[in-house]
Coordinates of C-alpha atoms (C1' of nucleotides) in Angstrom, one line a residue:
Chain A
M113 CA -11.7 -15.6 9.3
V114 CA -8.8 -13.3 8.7
S115 CA -6.1 -14.7 6.4
F116 CA -3.0 -13.3 4.9
Y117 CA 0.1 -14.1 3.1
D118 CA 2.8 -15.3 5.4
T119 CA 6.2 -14.6 3.8
R120 CA 7.9 -17.5 5.6
R121 CA 5.3 -20.1 4.7
R122 CA 5.0 -18.7 1.3
A123 CA 1.2 -19.0 1.3
V124 CA -1.9 -17.4 2.4
V125 CA -2.7 -18.7 5.9
S126 CA -5.6 -18.5 8.2
F127 CA -4.9 -16.3 11.2
E128 CA -5.4 -17.5 14.7
P129 CA -3.6 -15.5 17.4
V130 CA -1.7 -17.2 20.2
V131 CA -4.2 -15.8 22.7
P132 CA -7.8 -15.7 21.3
G133 CA -8.9 -12.2 20.7
Q134 CA -5.5 -10.7 21.3
V135 CA -3.0 -9.8 18.6
S136 CA 0.6 -9.0 19.2
M137 CA 2.5 -7.4 16.4
Y138 CA 6.0 -5.9 15.9
V139 CA 6.9 -3.8 12.9
C140 CA 10.4 -2.6 12.1
G141 CA 10.5 1.2 12.4
P142 CA 13.0 3.6 10.9
T143 CA 16.7 4.2 11.5
V144 CA 16.5 7.9 12.3
Y145 CA 19.2 9.8 10.4
D146 CA 17.2 11.6 7.7
D147 CA 13.8 12.8 6.7
P148 CA 11.3 10.0 6.1
H149 CA 10.3 9.6 2.5
V150 CA 7.1 8.4 0.9
G151 CA 8.4 4.8 0.8
H152 CA 8.6 4.8 4.6
A153 CA 5.1 6.2 4.6
R154 CA 3.8 3.3 2.6
T155 CA 5.2 0.7 4.9
A156 CA 3.9 2.6 7.9
L157 CA 0.5 2.8 6.3
T158 CA 0.4 -0.9 5.4
F159 CA 0.8 -1.9 9.0
D160 CA -1.4 0.9 10.3
M161 CA -4.1 -0.5 8.0
I162 CA -3.6 -4.0 9.2
R163 CA -3.7 -2.8 12.8
R164 CA -6.9 -0.8 12.3
Y165 CA -8.6 -3.6 10.5
L166 CA -7.8 -6.1 13.1
Q167 CA -9.1 -3.7 15.7
W168 CA -12.3 -3.1 13.7
R169 CA -12.6 -6.8 13.5
G170 CA -12.7 -7.0 17.2
F171 CA -9.2 -8.0 18.2
N172 CA -7.3 -6.3 21.0
V173 CA -4.1 -5.4 19.2
T174 CA -0.7 -4.6 20.9
F175 CA 1.4 -2.9 18.3
V176 CA 5.1 -2.3 18.8
S177 CA 7.3 -0.4 16.4
N178 CA 10.9 0.5 17.2
I179 CA 13.3 3.3 16.6
T180 CA 16.8 2.4 15.6
D181 CA 18.8 5.2 17.2
I182 CA 22.3 3.9 16.8
D183 CA 23.8 2.5 13.6
D184 CA 26.5 3.2 10.9
N185 CA 24.4 5.8 9.1
I186 CA 23.7 7.7 12.3
I187 CA 27.3 7.8 13.2
K188 CA 28.3 8.9 9.7
R189 CA 25.7 11.6 9.6
A190 CA 26.4 12.9 13.0
F191 CA 30.1 13.2 12.0
E192 CA 29.2 15.0 8.8
T193 CA 26.9 17.5 10.4
G194 CA 29.1 18.1 13.4
T195 CA 26.6 16.9 16.0
T196 CA 26.4 13.9 18.3
E197 CA 24.6 10.6 17.6
P198 CA 22.0 11.1 20.4
E199 CA 21.2 14.6 19.2
L200 CA 20.9 13.6 15.6
A201 CA 18.8 10.6 16.4
A202 CA 16.5 12.5 18.7
R203 CA 16.0 15.2 16.0
Y204 CA 15.1 12.8 13.2
E205 CA 12.9 10.7 15.5
Q206 CA 10.8 13.8 16.2
V207 CA 10.6 14.5 12.4
Y208 CA 9.5 11.0 11.8
I209 CA 6.8 11.1 14.5
D210 CA 5.6 14.5 13.3
Q211 CA 5.3 13.4 9.7
M212 CA 3.6 10.1 10.5
D213 CA 1.2 12.0 12.7
R214 CA 0.5 14.3 9.8
F215 CA -0.1 11.3 7.6
G216 CA -2.5 9.9 10.1
I217 CA -0.5 6.9 11.3
A218 CA -1.6 5.9 14.7
H219 CA 1.0 5.8 17.4
P220 CA 2.3 2.3 18.4
D221 CA 1.5 1.1 21.9
H222 CA 5.2 0.9 22.5
R223 CA 8.0 2.7 20.7
P224 CA 11.2 1.1 22.1
H225 CA 14.7 2.5 21.3
A226 CA 17.7 0.3 20.5
T227 CA 19.9 2.2 22.9
E228 CA 17.5 1.4 25.8
Y229 CA 18.0 -2.3 25.2
V230 CA 21.7 -2.8 25.1
E231 CA 21.6 -4.8 28.4
E232 CA 19.1 -7.2 27.1
M233 CA 21.0 -7.6 23.8
L234 CA 24.2 -8.4 25.6
E235 CA 22.5 -11.0 27.7
F236 CA 21.0 -12.5 24.5
I237 CA 24.4 -12.5 22.7
G238 CA 25.9 -14.2 25.8
D239 CA 23.3 -16.9 25.6
L240 CA 24.0 -17.5 21.9
V241 CA 27.7 -17.7 22.6
D242 CA 27.1 -20.2 25.4
R243 CA 25.0 -22.3 23.1
G244 CA 27.7 -22.3 20.5
A245 CA 25.5 -20.4 18.0
A246 CA 27.8 -17.4 18.0
Y247 CA 31.6 -16.7 18.3
A248 CA 33.8 -13.7 19.0
I249 CA 36.5 -12.4 16.7
E250 CA 39.1 -10.4 18.6
G251 CA 39.0 -6.7 17.8
K252 CA 35.9 -7.1 15.5
G253 CA 33.0 -8.3 17.6
V254 CA 30.7 -11.2 18.0
Y255 CA 29.2 -13.1 15.0
F256 CA 26.2 -15.4 14.6
S257 CA 27.1 -18.8 13.2
V258 CA 24.7 -19.5 10.4
A259 CA 25.9 -23.1 10.3
A260 CA 23.9 -23.4 13.6
H261 CA 20.7 -22.6 11.7
A262 CA 19.9 -25.1 9.1
R263 CA 16.8 -23.3 7.8
Y264 CA 18.7 -20.1 7.1
G265 CA 17.3 -18.5 4.0
D266 CA 13.8 -19.9 4.4
L267 CA 12.2 -16.5 4.7
I268 CA 13.2 -15.7 1.1
G269 CA 13.0 -19.2 -0.1
R270 CA 16.7 -19.9 -0.5
T271 CA 19.1 -22.5 0.9
P272 CA 22.3 -21.6 2.7
E273 CA 24.2 -23.0 -0.2
E274 CA 22.4 -20.7 -2.7
L275 CA 23.0 -17.8 -0.4
R276 CA 26.7 -18.6 -0.1
E277 CA 27.0 -18.5 -3.9
G278 CA 25.5 -15.0 -3.9
A279 CA 27.5 -13.8 -0.9
G280 CA 30.3 -11.5 -2.0
A281 CA 28.6 -10.8 -5.3
R282 CA 28.3 -7.1 -4.3
V283 CA 30.1 -6.8 -1.0
E284 CA 33.6 -8.0 0.0
V285 CA 33.6 -10.9 2.3
D286 CA 35.3 -10.6 5.6
V287 CA 37.9 -13.3 5.6
D288 CA 37.9 -13.7 9.4
K289 CA 34.3 -14.9 9.5
A290 CA 33.9 -18.7 9.7
D291 CA 31.2 -18.6 7.0
P292 CA 30.5 -15.7 4.6
L293 CA 26.9 -15.8 5.7
D294 CA 27.8 -15.1 9.4
F295 CA 26.7 -11.7 10.6
A296 CA 27.6 -9.3 13.4
L297 CA 25.7 -9.4 16.7
W298 CA 28.1 -7.0 18.3
K299 CA 30.4 -4.6 16.6
A300 CA 33.7 -3.6 18.3
A301 CA 33.9 0.2 18.5
K302 CA 36.3 2.1 16.3
P303 CA 38.1 5.1 17.7
G304 CA 35.7 8.0 18.1
E305 CA 32.6 5.9 17.8
P306 CA 30.0 5.7 20.5
D307 CA 30.3 2.5 22.5
W308 CA 28.9 0.4 25.4
N309 CA 31.0 -1.9 27.5
S310 CA 30.6 -5.6 26.9
P311 CA 32.3 -8.9 27.8
W312 CA 33.8 -8.7 24.3
G313 CA 35.1 -5.2 24.7
P314 CA 33.6 -1.8 24.0
G315 CA 31.2 -1.7 21.0
R316 CA 27.7 -1.4 19.8
P317 CA 24.9 -3.9 19.0
G318 CA 24.3 -5.2 15.5
W319 CA 21.1 -4.2 13.8
H320 CA 19.2 -7.5 13.8
I321 CA 19.7 -8.3 17.5
E322 CA 17.9 -5.0 18.4
C323 CA 14.6 -6.1 17.1
V324 CA 14.7 -9.5 18.6
A325 CA 15.5 -8.1 22.1
M326 CA 12.8 -5.4 21.9
A327 CA 10.1 -7.6 20.4
T328 CA 10.5 -10.4 22.8
D329 CA 10.8 -8.1 25.8
L330 CA 7.6 -6.3 25.0
L331 CA 5.5 -9.0 23.4
G332 CA 6.9 -12.2 24.9
E333 CA 9.0 -15.0 23.4
T334 CA 6.3 -15.9 21.0
F335 CA 4.1 -13.3 19.3
D336 CA 1.7 -13.2 16.4
I337 CA 3.0 -11.0 13.6
H338 CA 6.3 -9.5 12.6
G339 CA 6.2 -7.0 9.8
G340 CA 8.3 -4.7 7.8
G341 CA 9.2 -3.5 4.3
D342 CA 9.9 -6.1 1.7
D343 CA 13.6 -5.0 1.5
L344 CA 14.0 -6.0 5.1
A345 CA 13.2 -9.7 4.5
F346 CA 16.8 -10.4 3.8
P347 CA 19.1 -10.1 5.6
H348 CA 17.4 -8.3 8.5
H349 CA 14.4 -10.5 9.2
Q350 CA 16.2 -13.7 8.2
N351 CA 18.9 -12.9 10.8
E352 CA 16.3 -12.1 13.4
V353 CA 14.8 -15.5 12.8
A354 CA 18.2 -17.2 13.1
E355 CA 19.1 -15.4 16.3
A356 CA 15.7 -16.1 17.9
E357 CA 15.6 -19.7 17.0
G358 CA 19.3 -20.1 17.9
A359 CA 18.1 -19.2 21.4
E360 CA 15.1 -21.4 21.1
L361 CA 12.6 -18.7 21.2
G362 CA 9.2 -19.2 19.5
F363 CA 9.4 -15.6 18.1
A364 CA 7.2 -14.4 15.3
R365 CA 4.5 -16.9 14.2
H366 CA 3.8 -15.0 11.0
W367 CA 5.8 -12.7 8.8
I368 CA 4.2 -10.0 6.7
H369 CA 6.1 -7.8 4.2
G370 CA 4.9 -4.7 2.5
A371 CA 5.9 -4.0 -1.1
M372 CA 8.1 -1.1 -2.2
L373 CA 7.0 2.1 -3.7
N374 CA 8.5 3.1 -7.1
V375 CA 8.8 6.4 -8.9
N376 CA 9.0 6.2 -12.7
G377 CA 9.6 2.5 -12.5
E378 CA 12.4 2.7 -10.0
K379 CA 12.6 2.3 -6.2
M380 CA 12.5 5.7 -4.5
A381 CA 16.1 6.5 -3.6
K382 CA 18.2 9.5 -3.1
S383 CA 20.9 8.3 -5.4
L384 CA 18.4 8.2 -8.3
G385 CA 17.2 11.7 -7.6
N386 CA 13.6 10.6 -7.2
F387 CA 13.5 10.9 -3.5
T388 CA 10.4 12.6 -2.2
T389 CA 10.1 13.3 1.5
L390 CA 6.8 12.7 3.0
S391 CA 6.8 16.3 4.2
D392 CA 7.2 17.6 0.7
L393 CA 4.5 15.4 -0.7
L394 CA 2.0 16.3 2.1
D395 CA 2.7 20.0 1.4
V396 CA 1.1 19.4 -2.0
Y397 CA -1.4 16.7 -1.5
E398 CA -3.7 16.0 1.5
P399 CA -2.7 13.1 3.8
Q400 CA -6.0 11.4 2.9
V401 CA -5.2 11.5 -0.8
L402 CA -2.0 9.6 -0.3
R403 CA -3.8 7.2 2.1
L404 CA -6.5 6.5 -0.4
L405 CA -4.0 6.1 -3.3
M406 CA -2.0 3.6 -1.2
L407 CA -5.1 1.7 -0.2
Q408 CA -6.2 1.4 -3.8
T409 CA -3.1 -0.7 -4.4
H410 CA -2.7 -4.1 -2.7
Y411 CA 0.0 -3.9 0.0
R412 CA 2.0 -6.7 -1.6
T413 CA 2.1 -5.0 -5.1
V414 CA 4.9 -2.7 -6.0
M415 CA 3.2 0.6 -6.3
E416 CA 3.9 3.5 -8.7
L417 CA 3.8 7.0 -7.4
S418 CA 3.1 9.7 -10.0
D419 CA 1.3 13.0 -10.1
D420 CA -1.4 11.4 -12.3
A421 CA -2.0 8.7 -9.7
L422 CA -2.2 11.3 -6.9
T423 CA -4.5 13.5 -8.9
G424 CA -6.7 10.5 -9.6
A425 CA -6.8 9.6 -5.9
S426 CA -7.7 13.2 -5.1
G427 CA -10.7 12.9 -7.4
A428 CA -11.7 9.7 -5.7
L429 CA -11.5 11.4 -2.3
D430 CA -13.6 14.3 -3.6
R431 CA -16.2 11.8 -4.7
L432 CA -16.4 10.3 -1.2
R433 CA -16.6 13.7 0.5
A434 CA -19.1 15.1 -2.0
W435 CA -21.3 12.1 -1.1
H436 CA -20.9 12.8 2.6
R437 CA -21.7 16.5 2.2
R438 CA -24.7 15.7 0.2
A439 CA -26.1 13.1 2.6
V440 CA -25.6 15.4 5.5
A441 CA -27.2 18.3 3.7
A442 CA -30.2 16.1 2.9
G443 CA -30.5 15.4 6.6
V444 CA -30.2 11.6 6.4
D445 CA -30.6 9.8 9.7
Q446 CA -27.0 9.6 11.0
T447 CA -27.9 6.9 13.5
A448 CA -29.0 4.5 10.8
S449 CA -27.4 1.1 11.0
A450 CA -25.0 -0.3 8.4
D451 CA -25.9 -2.5 5.5
A452 CA -25.1 -6.0 6.7
D453 CA -24.6 -7.3 3.2
A454 CA -22.1 -4.6 2.2
V455 CA -20.3 -5.1 5.5
A456 CA -20.0 -8.8 4.8
R457 CA -18.6 -8.1 1.3
F458 CA -16.1 -5.6 2.8
T459 CA -15.1 -8.1 5.5
A460 CA -14.6 -10.9 3.0
A461 CA -12.3 -8.7 0.9
M462 CA -10.3 -7.6 3.9
D463 CA -10.2 -11.1 5.4
D464 CA -8.5 -12.2 2.2
D465 CA -5.0 -10.9 2.7
F466 CA -6.2 -7.4 3.5
G467 CA -7.7 -6.8 0.1
T468 CA -8.1 -3.0 0.4
P469 CA -8.7 -2.4 -3.3
A470 CA -11.7 -4.7 -3.3
A471 CA -12.8 -3.4 0.0
L472 CA -12.8 0.1 -1.4
A473 CA -14.8 -1.0 -4.4
V474 CA -17.5 -2.0 -1.9
V475 CA -17.4 1.5 -0.4
F476 CA -17.6 3.2 -3.8
D477 CA -20.5 0.9 -4.8
L478 CA -22.3 2.2 -1.7
V479 CA -21.6 5.8 -2.6
R480 CA -23.2 5.2 -6.0
E481 CA -26.2 3.5 -4.4
G482 CA -26.5 6.3 -1.9
N483 CA -26.4 9.0 -4.5
A484 CA -28.9 7.2 -6.6
A485 CA -31.2 6.9 -3.6
L486 CA -31.0 10.6 -2.9
N487 CA -31.8 11.3 -6.6
T488 CA -35.0 9.4 -6.1
G489 CA -35.7 10.8 -2.6
D490 CA -35.2 7.5 -0.9
T491 CA -33.6 8.9 2.3
S492 CA -33.9 5.7 4.2
R493 CA -31.7 3.8 1.7
A494 CA -29.4 6.8 1.6
A495 CA -29.1 6.8 5.3
T496 CA -28.1 3.1 5.4
A497 CA -25.5 3.7 2.6
H498 CA -24.2 6.7 4.4
A499 CA -23.8 4.9 7.7
T500 CA -22.1 2.0 6.0
V501 CA -19.7 4.2 4.1
C502 CA -18.7 6.0 7.3
D503 CA -18.1 2.7 9.1
L504 CA -16.1 1.0 6.4
A505 CA -14.1 4.0 5.4
G506 CA -13.4 4.7 9.0
A507 CA -12.1 1.1 9.4
L508 CA -9.5 2.0 6.7
G509 CA -8.6 5.2 8.4
L510 CA -10.4 7.4 5.9
S511 CA -12.4 10.3 7.2
L512 CA -15.2 11.7 5.0
A513 CA -15.5 15.0 6.7
G514 CA -12.6 16.7 5.0
D515 CA -11.3 20.0 6.1
D516 CA -13.5 21.4 8.7
Q517 CA -14.5 24.9 7.7
S518 CA -16.6 25.6 10.7
G519 CA -13.6 26.9 12.6
D520 CA -13.4 30.0 10.4
D521 CA -16.4 31.9 11.7
A522 CA -15.7 35.1 9.8
L523 CA -15.6 33.2 6.5
T524 CA -18.8 31.3 7.4
E525 CA -20.7 34.5 8.1
K526 CA -19.5 36.2 5.0
V527 CA -20.3 33.3 2.7
G528 CA -23.7 32.9 4.5
T529 CA -24.6 36.5 3.8
L530 CA -23.7 36.2 0.1
L531 CA -25.6 33.0 -0.2
V532 CA -28.8 34.7 1.2
E533 CA -28.4 37.4 -1.4
R534 CA -27.9 34.9 -4.1
D535 CA -30.9 32.9 -3.1
E536 CA -33.0 36.1 -3.2
A537 CA -31.6 36.8 -6.7
R538 CA -32.3 33.3 -7.9
A539 CA -35.9 33.4 -6.5
A540 CA -36.4 36.7 -8.5
K541 CA -34.8 35.0 -11.5
D542 CA -32.1 37.6 -11.5
F543 CA -29.5 35.1 -12.6
A544 CA -27.0 37.7 -13.6
T545 CA -26.7 38.7 -9.9
A546 CA -26.7 35.1 -8.7
D547 CA -23.9 34.2 -11.1
R548 CA -21.9 37.2 -10.2
I549 CA -22.0 36.2 -6.5
R550 CA -21.0 32.6 -7.5
D551 CA -18.1 33.9 -9.6
E552 CA -16.9 36.2 -6.8
L553 CA -16.9 33.3 -4.4
A554 CA -15.2 31.0 -6.9
A555 CA -12.5 33.6 -7.2
E556 CA -11.9 33.1 -3.5
G557 CA -11.8 29.4 -3.8
I558 CA -15.4 28.7 -2.7
V559 CA -17.4 26.3 -4.8
L560 CA -21.1 26.1 -4.5
E561 CA -23.4 23.1 -5.0
D562 CA -27.1 23.8 -5.2
T563 CA -29.2 21.0 -3.9
P564 CA -33.0 20.6 -3.3
D565 CA -32.1 21.0 0.4
G566 CA -30.2 24.3 -0.1
T567 CA -26.8 25.4 -1.2
I568 CA -23.7 23.7 0.1
W569 CA -20.3 25.4 -0.2
R570 CA -16.8 24.3 0.3
K571 CA -13.3 25.5 -0.1
T572 CA -11.2 24.0 -2.9
Chain B
rG283 C1' 25.2 -13.8 -12.7
rC284 C1' 21.8 -16.2 -9.0
rG285 C1' 16.9 -15.8 -6.7
rU286 C1' 12.2 -13.7 -6.6
rC287 C1' 7.9 -10.8 -8.1
rG288 C1' 5.6 -8.7 -12.0
rG289 C1' 4.0 -6.8 -17.4
rU290 C1' -4.2 -6.0 -17.5
rG291 C1' -8.2 -0.1 -21.1
rC292 C1' -5.9 6.9 -22.0
rC293 C1' -3.9 6.7 -16.5
rC294 C1' -3.8 4.3 -11.5
rG295 C1' -5.2 -0.6 -10.4
rA296 C1' -8.2 -5.4 -8.7
rG297 C1' -8.8 -10.2 -10.5
rU298 C1' -4.7 -16.4 -10.6
rG299 C1' -9.2 -22.1 -14.4
rG300 C1' -15.3 -21.4 -16.0
rA301 C1' -21.1 -17.8 -15.4
rC302 C1' -22.8 -13.0 -14.0
rU303 C1' -19.8 -7.2 -15.3
rA304 C1' -12.0 -8.2 -16.7
rA305 C1' -13.8 -4.9 -9.8
rG306 C1' -13.1 0.0 -8.2
rG307 C1' -11.1 5.0 -8.9
rG308 C1' -9.4 9.0 -12.3
rA309 C1' -9.7 11.2 -17.3
rG310 C1' -12.8 11.2 -22.0
rU311 C1' -17.5 11.0 -24.8
rG312 C1' -23.1 11.0 -25.1
rG313 C1' -27.7 11.5 -22.4
rC314 C1' -30.6 13.0 -17.9
rC315 C1' -30.9 16.5 -14.0
rU316 C1' -29.9 22.1 -13.4
rG317 C1' -32.1 29.0 -15.0
rC318 C1' -26.7 27.9 -16.1
rA319 C1' -23.2 25.5 -13.2
rA320 C1' -21.4 22.2 -9.3
rA321 C1' -22.6 17.6 -7.4
rG322 C1' -25.1 13.3 -8.9
rC323 C1' -27.4 9.4 -12.0
rC324 C1' -27.5 6.5 -16.7
rA325 C1' -24.9 5.0 -21.0
rU326 C1' -20.2 4.3 -23.5
rG327 C1' -15.1 2.5 -23.2
rA328 C1' -9.9 -3.6 -23.0
rU329 C1' -14.0 -9.4 -28.0
rU330 C1' -9.1 -8.7 -24.7
rC331 C1' -5.1 -9.2 -20.3
rA332 C1' 3.8 -8.0 -23.1
rC333 C1' 4.9 -11.5 -27.3
rG334 C1' 5.1 -16.8 -29.3
rG335 C1' 3.9 -21.8 -28.5
rG336 C1' 1.4 -25.6 -25.4
rU337 C1' -2.1 -28.1 -21.8
rU338 C1' -7.6 -28.1 -21.1
rC339 C1' -14.4 -29.0 -22.9
rA340 C1' -12.8 -24.1 -20.8
rA341 C1' -6.8 -19.7 -19.6
rA342 C1' -5.7 -12.8 -18.0
rU343 C1' -5.3 -17.0 -14.7
rC344 C1' -1.5 -23.4 -15.5
rC345 C1' 3.2 -25.1 -18.5
rC346 C1' 7.5 -23.8 -21.8
rG347 C1' 10.2 -20.1 -24.5
rU348 C1' 11.3 -14.9 -25.7
rC349 C1' 11.4 -9.7 -24.6
rC350 C1' 10.9 -5.8 -20.8
rG351 C1' 10.8 -4.1 -15.7
rG352 C1' 10.9 -4.0 -10.1
rC353 C1' 13.1 -5.9 -5.7
rG354 C1' 16.9 -9.0 -3.0
rC355 C1' 22.0 -11.2 -2.9
rU356 C1' 24.6 -8.7 4.2
rC357 C1' 23.1 0.4 4.1
rC358 C1' 17.8 0.1 3.0
rA359 C1' 10.5 0.8 4.8

RNA sequence: GCGUCGGUGCCCGAGUGGACUAAGGGAGUGGCCUGCAAAGCCAUGAUUCACGGGUUCAAAUCCCGUCCGGCGCUCCA
């Protein structure tokens, strides 16, 4: 049975969806005002992995991930760059989608936008006000009353009292609020800011209310999993919980948070000068290298990004691909069925809080087994290993095929001709000529591998 | 300051009471294979898991203390 760490319950729990066989999950997406960085990619990958695994495991998954297309940062950035908020948001949303596509993150089933849900949010805020869980402050907006939610803080294991002590430690407290912990549901518009009409005057929705409105609209009042980056647990997710429960919605049954990504021991952030956009990184390293590196670290462990780590993952990916090339060249039966024992080990690792590092260890063990089998000519065992590796790696979103070179017919023909020449030279023991051809190809980035079943070539 | 998570080999990084191998990957070294390479296989690599105490028949894993670091404390994936 699938189990995972539930942030709110602070324990690994067995997972049983509300509707057997169906999983509904909502993951907080980005606020689109800048290029996505590698940290965004990690969170996206974490939930992409969870989604793919649950699907591989046989669940029918409905995956929702939003776009926050109106907020303070968007307004500020639009002003700075002399554009409008909708234009800015649309532009960066496209950049986000493009880069995540490039990284191999599957599209969500629904990608709602905050600005499409203002009606629902206003209705929701009105309900909270009617219930006495929220109050308006003239000229400022509408606030949620944390006093109405006794469990406030439970998502991060703190009590309201403890949180009050911390409130104001870094940010000035608004003296108009009834409680320092109260937060905005609706923000009154300042001059020049985009606004929507509401019973409390023109303004725009607060951040937390967006996700509650979108998640419950698309997934129902109660759904299975709510995810997001670890830094969102408080206040964002905590406030979502307060709002939803203030309106007596079942809301998320489980909370999953992905750990941050650090560079040189520090969180990736522009202010620290260690900000790497996903685009820049993928210009240097293949998407699959980054995916493999991230999967080799457990999703709840703070991960370190460095060139050494990326280079290491690149080597690991090469190993996977070399095995695949070799197996295919050896003509193993590609319709062989998977090794049930290995699949069981993989499943056990993944069922235990999505243990991708241990799951990958199973895959690499199979690669060694398969290579050893080919060394001894045991193609049957190699075929089983090959089929299993393909299945399991595929479940994690890893493809063994690598860059397809078949598209470049001219190159294929040219290399093919040279390889024939080289084979003839080798047969005649004219190694000087054979090596000269190999060197020429190497100079063009073509690496040769001689196997008993012929020579394989690939681009580096 | 308060809270929380963590410090494992040259590097990345699993493992949270017990055996089997402190997983797996990268790098290194030795061997095999190869005409030579590449790929691959085998072997080797922490007698030890920040440091100091403690509990236990048994600790990387639990407890206490110290040092160091990440994240959160209403911008944040």
